[in-house]
Amino acid sequence: VVIENLGGPLRTAPHADGPSDPASIRRSNLGLILRHLRDQGPRSRARLAAETGLSKATTSALVGDLVERGLAVEGSLEREGLVGRPGMAVELHGRSVGGLGIEINVDYLSATAVDLRGDVVAEATRPIDAATGPAEVVLDAVGELAGAVLSELGSKSVWPAGIAVAAPGMIDHPSGTVRYAPNIGWRDVHLVDELSARLGPGAPSVTVENDAKLGAVAEYAEVSRSGVRDLLYITGDVGVGGGIISGGRLLRGSNGFAGEIGHMPLDPGMRPCACGRRGCWETMVGLAAFLREVAPIDDPVHDPSRDLEERLGELIARHDDGDERVVDGVAVIAAALGTGISILVDVLNPRHVVLGGYFAYLGDRLIEPVSDSLRERLIDPEVELPIVSASSLGLTAAARGGAHLALERVFADPTVVEV
Ligand SMILES: [Zn+2]
């Protein structure tokens, strides 16, 4: 069973339970060409044939089919490639095909739709109160937001290939269920069934995935064209979550819970964690730990009713003014972050580590000491260190990742888009 192929080296070897009838083989080869164009960029038919191992005649026929469906376009001169031999290039098109991602947060919903090239076609947000409101009310709001964005796509003549919802918690992706999301108080909510029922017949298919995993998918889409295939995304909020792309694939694990890195037992102080256990990494580097380290408990930056961005801005200003408490606090967080990331780097060997959430706000104040701690622990000086960077996608990462995930249907089988 093929899960999402988010990019990377082509898998041309026939699989035991792979397609065998001509129609299935054709669908699978169309997907192969389309993914190759996405991952490698525009190139000539001849080069596409050489690189995919398909014959020139087959490649030409497949390209013709993709062009007819509006998923590829040809005509412009090939910009890269062999010197002195410019030819007609085939490139990804798909301007009229969109994927929709919707993120459920504690206090807002965020929707992003992207076209096949990854460009944003529509965006919207809605305030909600998921912490105290019942799941039905949140689901109604998700349905209403999805409906609004779907009509916007319709007015722009963009066909929606699918909807992927990002939820903060443990997700059973195959059954479309949110198993446990402590921050919004959900347990066993059948999100896919509930949302599909609200959208009615004829609506695009719905999936659900963990928000940090989808954040990783969005970050991966940003860097995969530069050849990165292994990426670790770490997001710091009240909770600390992770998303792992390994060999170009989203790692889910046997129960779908891979990436619950906030609960690695790393805290020697054994502080209690929201998950019910003690000593989780989250209690050392989560937002609560950060605020505890950088300001006394009666400081206004602890006030949860104040906007988080504003509070973080205030703390960054104090840090840059040399406020000792904040400088020391950031150093404590950076050291604890470095310990956990060192373990994850040893286990996963990522090429790129992207920090999201409040970590991204602190930027180089955290990234430099974390990179230093990775360098200090390097066993073999010949080995390249992973690149550590701050997410540039901000609050839209998970919704955008959902939009990419929704489009995987088209990359797996381009014939879902009608001629
Ligand atoms: Zn925990």
PDB file of N, CA and C in Angstrom, residues 39-106:
ATOM      1  N   ASP A  39       8.876  17.562  -8.213  1.00  0.00           N
ATOM      2  CA  ASP A  39      10.083  17.468  -7.393  1.00  0.00           C
ATOM      3  C   ASP A  39      11.342  17.971  -8.091  1.00  0.00           C
ATOM      4  N   GLN A  40      11.388  17.823  -9.422  1.00  0.00           N
ATOM      5  CA  GLN A  40      12.625  18.135 -10.135  1.00  0.00           C
ATOM      6  C   GLN A  40      12.534  19.390 -11.001  1.00  0.00           C
ATOM      7  N   GLY A  41      11.323  19.884 -11.220  1.00  0.00           N
ATOM      8  CA  GLY A  41      11.191  21.105 -12.016  1.00  0.00           C
ATOM      9  C   GLY A  41      11.010  20.824 -13.501  1.00  0.00           C
ATOM     10  N   PRO A  42      10.863  21.910 -14.290  1.00  0.00           N
ATOM     11  CA  PRO A  42      10.590  21.769 -15.726  1.00  0.00           C
ATOM     12  C   PRO A  42      11.724  21.047 -16.445  1.00  0.00           C
ATOM     13  N   ARG A  43      11.374  20.220 -17.408  1.00  0.00           N
ATOM     14  CA  ARG A  43      12.393  19.539 -18.226  1.00  0.00           C
ATOM     15  C   ARG A  43      11.760  19.030 -19.524  1.00  0.00           C
ATOM     16  N   SER A  44      12.633  18.669 -20.469  1.00  0.00           N
ATOM     17  CA  SER A  44      12.145  18.214 -21.772  1.00  0.00           C
ATOM     18  C   SER A  44      11.536  16.817 -21.658  1.00  0.00           C
ATOM     19  N   ARG A  45      10.731  16.441 -22.673  1.00  0.00           N
ATOM     20  CA  ARG A  45      10.166  15.086 -22.715  1.00  0.00           C
ATOM     21  C   ARG A  45      11.277  14.044 -22.723  1.00  0.00           C
ATOM     22  N   ALA A  46      12.362  14.338 -23.470  1.00  0.00           N
ATOM     23  CA  ALA A  46      13.469  13.376 -23.584  1.00  0.00           C
ATOM     24  C   ALA A  46      14.117  13.147 -22.218  1.00  0.00           C
ATOM     25  N   ARG A  47      14.305  14.241 -21.487  1.00  0.00           N
ATOM     26  CA  ARG A  47      14.924  14.124 -20.182  1.00  0.00           C
ATOM     27  C   ARG A  47      13.998  13.408 -19.192  1.00  0.00           C
ATOM     28  N   LEU A  48      12.703  13.715 -19.269  1.00  0.00           N
ATOM     29  CA  LEU A  48      11.716  13.031 -18.431  1.00  0.00           C
ATOM     30  C   LEU A  48      11.781  11.515 -18.666  1.00  0.00           C
ATOM     31  N   ALA A  49      11.870  11.133 -19.952  1.00  0.00           N
ATOM     32  CA  ALA A  49      11.928   9.707 -20.294  1.00  0.00           C
ATOM     33  C   ALA A  49      13.196   9.088 -19.717  1.00  0.00           C
ATOM     34  N   ALA A  50      14.331   9.764 -19.923  1.00  0.00           N
ATOM     35  CA  ALA A  50      15.607   9.223 -19.443  1.00  0.00           C
ATOM     36  C   ALA A  50      15.593   9.066 -17.925  1.00  0.00           C
ATOM     37  N   GLU A  51      15.035  10.060 -17.228  1.00  0.00           N
ATOM     38  CA  GLU A  51      15.097  10.049 -15.765  1.00  0.00           C
ATOM     39  C   GLU A  51      14.074   9.122 -15.111  1.00  0.00           C
ATOM     40  N   THR A  52      12.954   8.878 -15.786  1.00  0.00           N
ATOM     41  CA  THR A  52      11.937   8.008 -15.185  1.00  0.00           C
ATOM     42  C   THR A  52      12.087   6.558 -15.643  1.00  0.00           C
ATOM     43  N   GLY A  53      12.870   6.353 -16.700  1.00  0.00           N
ATOM     44  CA  GLY A  53      13.059   4.995 -17.200  1.00  0.00           C
ATOM     45  C   GLY A  53      11.913   4.544 -18.107  1.00  0.00           C
ATOM     46  N   LEU A  54      10.991   5.462 -18.417  1.00  0.00           N
ATOM     47  CA  LEU A  54       9.900   5.123 -19.339  1.00  0.00           C
ATOM     48  C   LEU A  54      10.390   5.379 -20.775  1.00  0.00           C
ATOM     49  N   SER A  55       9.761   4.715 -21.747  1.00  0.00           N
ATOM     50  CA  SER A  55      10.192   4.926 -23.141  1.00  0.00           C
ATOM     51  C   SER A  55       9.772   6.323 -23.593  1.00  0.00           C
ATOM     52  N   LYS A  56      10.448   6.815 -24.657  1.00  0.00           N
ATOM     53  CA  LYS A  56      10.131   8.162 -25.157  1.00  0.00           C
ATOM     54  C   LYS A  56       8.689   8.240 -25.639  1.00  0.00           C
ATOM     55  N   ALA A  57       8.230   7.179 -26.311  1.00  0.00           N
ATOM     56  CA  ALA A  57       6.863   7.182 -26.845  1.00  0.00           C
ATOM     57  C   ALA A  57       5.843   7.216 -25.702  1.00  0.00           C
ATOM     58  N   THR A  58       6.084   6.362 -24.701  1.00  0.00           N
ATOM     59  CA  THR A  58       5.177   6.331 -23.543  1.00  0.00           C
ATOM     60  C   THR A  58       5.166   7.689 -22.847  1.00  0.00           C
ATOM     61  N   THR A  59       6.370   8.242 -22.632  1.00  0.00           N
ATOM     62  CA  THR A  59       6.468   9.537 -21.944  1.00  0.00           C
ATOM     63  C   THR A  59       5.692  10.607 -22.705  1.00  0.00           C
ATOM     64  N   SER A  60       5.849  10.641 -24.011  1.00  0.00           N
ATOM     65  CA  SER A  60       5.152  11.641 -24.828  1.00  0.00           C
ATOM     66  C   SER A  60       3.643  11.516 -24.691  1.00  0.00           C
ATOM     67  N   ALA A  61       3.166  10.277 -24.725  1.00  0.00           N
ATOM     68  CA  ALA A  61       1.720  10.051 -24.606  1.00  0.00           C
ATOM     69  C   ALA A  61       1.227  10.491 -23.227  1.00  0.00           C
ATOM     70  N   LEU A  62       2.011  10.175 -22.194  1.00  0.00           N
ATOM     71  CA  LEU A  62       1.612  10.539 -20.829  1.00  0.00           C
ATOM     72  C   LEU A  62       1.605  12.059 -20.656  1.00  0.00           C
ATOM     73  N   VAL A  63       2.625  12.725 -21.200  1.00  0.00           N
ATOM     74  CA  VAL A  63       2.687  14.191 -21.110  1.00  0.00           C
ATOM     75  C   VAL A  63       1.471  14.795 -21.814  1.00  0.00           C
ATOM     76  N   GLY A  64       1.136  14.237 -22.983  1.00  0.00           N
ATOM     77  CA  GLY A  64      -0.029  14.721 -23.722  1.00  0.00           C
ATOM     78  C   GLY A  64      -1.294  14.622 -22.882  1.00  0.00           C
ATOM     79  N   ASP A  65      -1.440  13.507 -22.175  1.00  0.00           N
ATOM     80  CA  ASP A  65      -2.599  13.287 -21.306  1.00  0.00           C
ATOM     81  C   ASP A  65      -2.633  14.331 -20.173  1.00  0.00           C
ATOM     82  N   LEU A  66      -1.460  14.561 -19.525  1.00  0.00           N
ATOM     83  CA  LEU A  66      -1.401  15.522 -18.412  1.00  0.00           C
ATOM     84  C   LEU A  66      -1.719  16.941 -18.894  1.00  0.00           C
ATOM     85  N   VAL A  67      -1.242  17.277 -20.096  1.00  0.00           N
ATOM     86  CA  VAL A  67      -1.507  18.609 -20.659  1.00  0.00           C
ATOM     87  C   VAL A  67      -3.012  18.766 -20.899  1.00  0.00           C
ATOM     88  N   GLU A  68      -3.623  17.697 -21.437  1.00  0.00           N
ATOM     89  CA  GLU A  68      -5.065  17.727 -21.706  1.00  0.00           C
ATOM     90  C   GLU A  68      -5.880  17.948 -20.427  1.00  0.00           C
ATOM     91  N   ARG A  69      -5.406  17.382 -19.322  1.00  0.00           N
ATOM     92  CA  ARG A  69      -6.108  17.545 -18.036  1.00  0.00           C
ATOM     93  C   ARG A  69      -5.771  18.874 -17.361  1.00  0.00           C
ATOM     94  N   GLY A  70      -4.883  19.653 -17.983  1.00  0.00           N
ATOM     95  CA  GLY A  70      -4.522  20.944 -17.392  1.00  0.00           C
ATOM     96  C   GLY A  70      -3.523  20.819 -16.246  1.00  0.00           C
ATOM     97  N   LEU A  71      -2.916  19.643 -16.086  1.00  0.00           N
ATOM     98  CA  LEU A  71      -2.008  19.421 -14.961  1.00  0.00           C
ATOM     99  C   LEU A  71      -0.560  19.763 -15.322  1.00  0.00           C
ATOM    100  N   ALA A  72      -0.267  19.785 -16.614  1.00  0.00           N
ATOM    101  CA  ALA A  72       1.071  20.159 -17.071  1.00  0.00           C
ATOM    102  C   ALA A  72       0.907  21.081 -18.261  1.00  0.00           C
ATOM    103  N   VAL A  73       1.977  21.805 -18.563  1.00  0.00           N
ATOM    104  CA  VAL A  73       1.946  22.716 -19.698  1.00  0.00           C
ATOM    105  C   VAL A  73       3.314  22.643 -20.354  1.00  0.00           C
ATOM    106  N   GLU A  74       3.354  22.813 -21.673  1.00  0.00           N
ATOM    107  CA  GLU A  74       4.672  22.834 -22.302  1.00  0.00           C
ATOM    108  C   GLU A  74       4.748  23.982 -23.277  1.00  0.00           C
ATOM    109  N   GLY A  75       5.975  24.345 -23.583  1.00  0.00           N
ATOM    110  CA  GLY A  75       6.118  25.439 -24.525  1.00  0.00           C
ATOM    111  C   GLY A  75       7.295  26.325 -24.207  1.00  0.00           C
ATOM    112  N   SER A  76       7.481  26.644 -22.907  1.00  0.00           N
ATOM    113  CA  SER A  76       8.577  27.551 -22.602  1.00  0.00           C
ATOM    114  C   SER A  76       9.906  26.841 -22.827  1.00  0.00           C
ATOM    115  N   LEU A  77      10.947  27.632 -23.070  1.00  0.00           N
ATOM    116  CA  LEU A  77      12.272  27.052 -23.269  1.00  0.00           C
ATOM    117  C   LEU A  77      12.763  26.438 -21.970  1.00  0.00           C
ATOM    118  N   GLU A  78      13.462  25.319 -22.104  1.00  0.00           N
ATOM    119  CA  GLU A  78      14.014  24.675 -20.918  1.00  0.00           C
ATOM    120  C   GLU A  78      15.123  25.563 -20.361  1.00  0.00           C
ATOM    121  N   ARG A  79      14.934  25.950 -19.098  1.00  0.00           N
ATOM    122  CA  ARG A  79      15.877  26.924 -18.532  1.00  0.00           C
ATOM    123  C   ARG A  79      17.134  26.270 -17.977  1.00  0.00           C
ATOM    124  N   GLU A  80      16.956  25.032 -17.454  1.00  0.00           N
ATOM    125  CA  GLU A  80      18.128  24.366 -16.896  1.00  0.00           C
ATOM    126  C   GLU A  80      18.542  23.257 -17.861  1.00  0.00           C
ATOM    127  N   GLY A  81      19.574  22.546 -17.532  1.00  0.00           N
ATOM    128  CA  GLY A  81      19.894  21.376 -18.341  1.00  0.00           C
ATOM    129  C   GLY A  81      21.089  21.587 -19.238  1.00  0.00           C
ATOM    130  N   LEU A  82      21.081  20.849 -20.328  1.00  0.00           N
ATOM    131  CA  LEU A  82      22.265  20.802 -21.180  1.00  0.00           C
ATOM    132  C   LEU A  82      22.532  22.139 -21.866  1.00  0.00           C
ATOM    133  N   VAL A  83      23.785  22.549 -21.828  1.00  0.00           N
ATOM    134  CA  VAL A  83      24.192  23.803 -22.448  1.00  0.00           C
ATOM    135  C   VAL A  83      24.100  23.654 -23.969  1.00  0.00           C
ATOM    136  N   GLY A  84      23.573  24.654 -24.612  1.00  0.00           N
ATOM    137  CA  GLY A  84      23.575  24.676 -26.069  1.00  0.00           C
ATOM    138  C   GLY A  84      22.449  23.885 -26.709  1.00  0.00           C
ATOM    139  N   ARG A  85      21.624  23.213 -25.864  1.00  0.00           N
ATOM    140  CA  ARG A  85      20.545  22.446 -26.482  1.00  0.00           C
ATOM    141  C   ARG A  85      19.207  22.787 -25.846  1.00  0.00           C
ATOM    142  N   PRO A  86      18.773  24.015 -25.990  1.00  0.00           N
ATOM    143  CA  PRO A  86      17.474  24.352 -25.403  1.00  0.00           C
ATOM    144  C   PRO A  86      16.352  23.619 -26.134  1.00  0.00           C
ATOM    145  N   GLY A  87      15.385  23.136 -25.388  1.00  0.00           N
ATOM    146  CA  GLY A  87      14.254  22.444 -26.022  1.00  0.00           C
ATOM    147  C   GLY A  87      12.975  22.895 -25.374  1.00  0.00           C
ATOM    148  N   MET A  88      11.859  22.332 -25.852  1.00  0.00           N
ATOM    149  CA  MET A  88      10.585  22.655 -25.234  1.00  0.00           C
ATOM    150  C   MET A  88      10.530  21.965 -23.875  1.00  0.00           C
ATOM    151  N   ALA A  89      10.148  22.710 -22.849  1.00  0.00           N
ATOM    152  CA  ALA A  89      10.090  22.126 -21.518  1.00  0.00           C
ATOM    153  C   ALA A  89       8.651  21.817 -21.116  1.00  0.00           C
ATOM    154  N   VAL A  90       8.501  20.728 -20.364  1.00  0.00           N
ATOM    155  CA  VAL A  90       7.220  20.387 -19.763  1.00  0.00           C
ATOM    156  C   VAL A  90       7.284  20.881 -18.323  1.00  0.00           C
ATOM    157  N   GLU A  91       6.244  21.540 -17.853  1.00  0.00           N
ATOM    158  CA  GLU A  91       6.240  21.902 -16.442  1.00  0.00           C
ATOM    159  C   GLU A  91       4.884  21.715 -15.791  1.00  0.00           C
ATOM    160  N   LEU A  92       4.930  21.639 -14.452  1.00  0.00           N
ATOM    161  CA  LEU A  92       3.710  21.458 -13.675  1.00  0.00           C
ATOM    162  C   LEU A  92       2.790  22.655 -13.902  1.00  0.00           C
ATOM    163  N   HIS A  93       1.478  22.388 -14.045  1.00  0.00           N
ATOM    164  CA  HIS A  93       0.547  23.501 -14.191  1.00  0.00           C
ATOM    165  C   HIS A  93      -0.501  23.394 -13.079  1.00  0.00           C
ATOM    166  N   GLY A  94      -1.655  22.806 -13.390  1.00  0.00           N
ATOM    167  CA  GLY A  94      -2.632  22.544 -12.329  1.00  0.00           C
ATOM    168  C   GLY A  94      -3.145  23.776 -11.615  1.00  0.00           C
ATOM    169  N   ARG A  95      -3.276  24.894 -12.349  1.00  0.00           N
ATOM    170  CA  ARG A  95      -3.803  26.111 -11.728  1.00  0.00           C
ATOM    171  C   ARG A  95      -5.274  25.966 -11.361  1.00  0.00           C
ATOM    172  N   SER A  96      -5.965  25.033 -12.020  1.00  0.00           N
ATOM    173  CA  SER A  96      -7.400  24.901 -11.758  1.00  0.00           C
ATOM    174  C   SER A  96      -7.717  23.701 -10.867  1.00  0.00           C
ATOM    175  N   VAL A  97      -6.668  23.197 -10.180  1.00  0.00           N
ATOM    176  CA  VAL A  97      -6.868  22.097  -9.229  1.00  0.00           C
ATOM    177  C   VAL A  97      -6.348  22.563  -7.878  1.00  0.00           C
ATOM    178  N   GLY A  98      -7.151  22.418  -6.833  1.00  0.00           N
ATOM    179  CA  GLY A  98      -6.739  22.907  -5.525  1.00  0.00           C
ATOM    180  C   GLY A  98      -6.885  21.877  -4.426  1.00  0.00           C
ATOM    181  N   GLY A  99      -6.075  22.017  -3.388  1.00  0.00           N
ATOM    182  CA  GLY A  99      -6.219  21.230  -2.172  1.00  0.00           C
ATOM    183  C   GLY A  99      -6.554  22.196  -1.045  1.00  0.00           C
ATOM    184  N   LEU A 100      -7.438  21.779  -0.127  1.00  0.00           N
ATOM    185  CA  LEU A 100      -7.837  22.672   0.970  1.00  0.00           C
ATOM    186  C   LEU A 100      -7.398  22.094   2.316  1.00  0.00           C
ATOM    187  N   GLY A 101      -6.688  22.904   3.093  1.00  0.00           N
ATOM    188  CA  GLY A 101      -6.284  22.510   4.442  1.00  0.00           C
ATOM    189  C   GLY A 101      -6.949  23.404   5.460  1.00  0.00           C
ATOM    190  N   ILE A 102      -7.443  22.805   6.556  1.00  0.00           N
ATOM    191  CA  ILE A 102      -8.062  23.592   7.631  1.00  0.00           C
ATOM    192  C   ILE A 102      -7.445  23.175   8.957  1.00  0.00           C
ATOM    193  N   GLU A 103      -6.930  24.151   9.689  1.00  0.00           N
ATOM    194  CA  GLU A 103      -6.336  23.844  10.982  1.00  0.00           C
ATOM    195  C   GLU A 103      -7.273  24.236  12.110  1.00  0.00           C
ATOM    196  N   ILE A 104      -7.454  23.297  13.051  1.00  0.00           N
ATOM    197  CA  ILE A 104      -8.235  23.593  14.261  1.00  0.00           C
ATOM    198  C   ILE A 104      -7.259  23.947  15.371  1.00  0.00           C
ATOM    199  N   ASN A 105      -7.372  25.178  15.852  1.00  0.00           N
ATOM    200  CA  ASN A 105      -6.566  25.614  16.991  1.00  0.00           C
ATOM    201  C   ASN A 105      -7.454  25.796  18.192  1.00  0.00           C
ATOM    202  N   VAL A 106      -6.842  26.103  19.341  1.00  0.00           N
ATOM    203  CA  VAL A 106      -7.635  26.324  20.547  1.00  0.00           C
ATOM    204  C   VAL A 106      -8.557  27.525  20.370  1.00  0.00           C
TER     205      VAL A 106
END
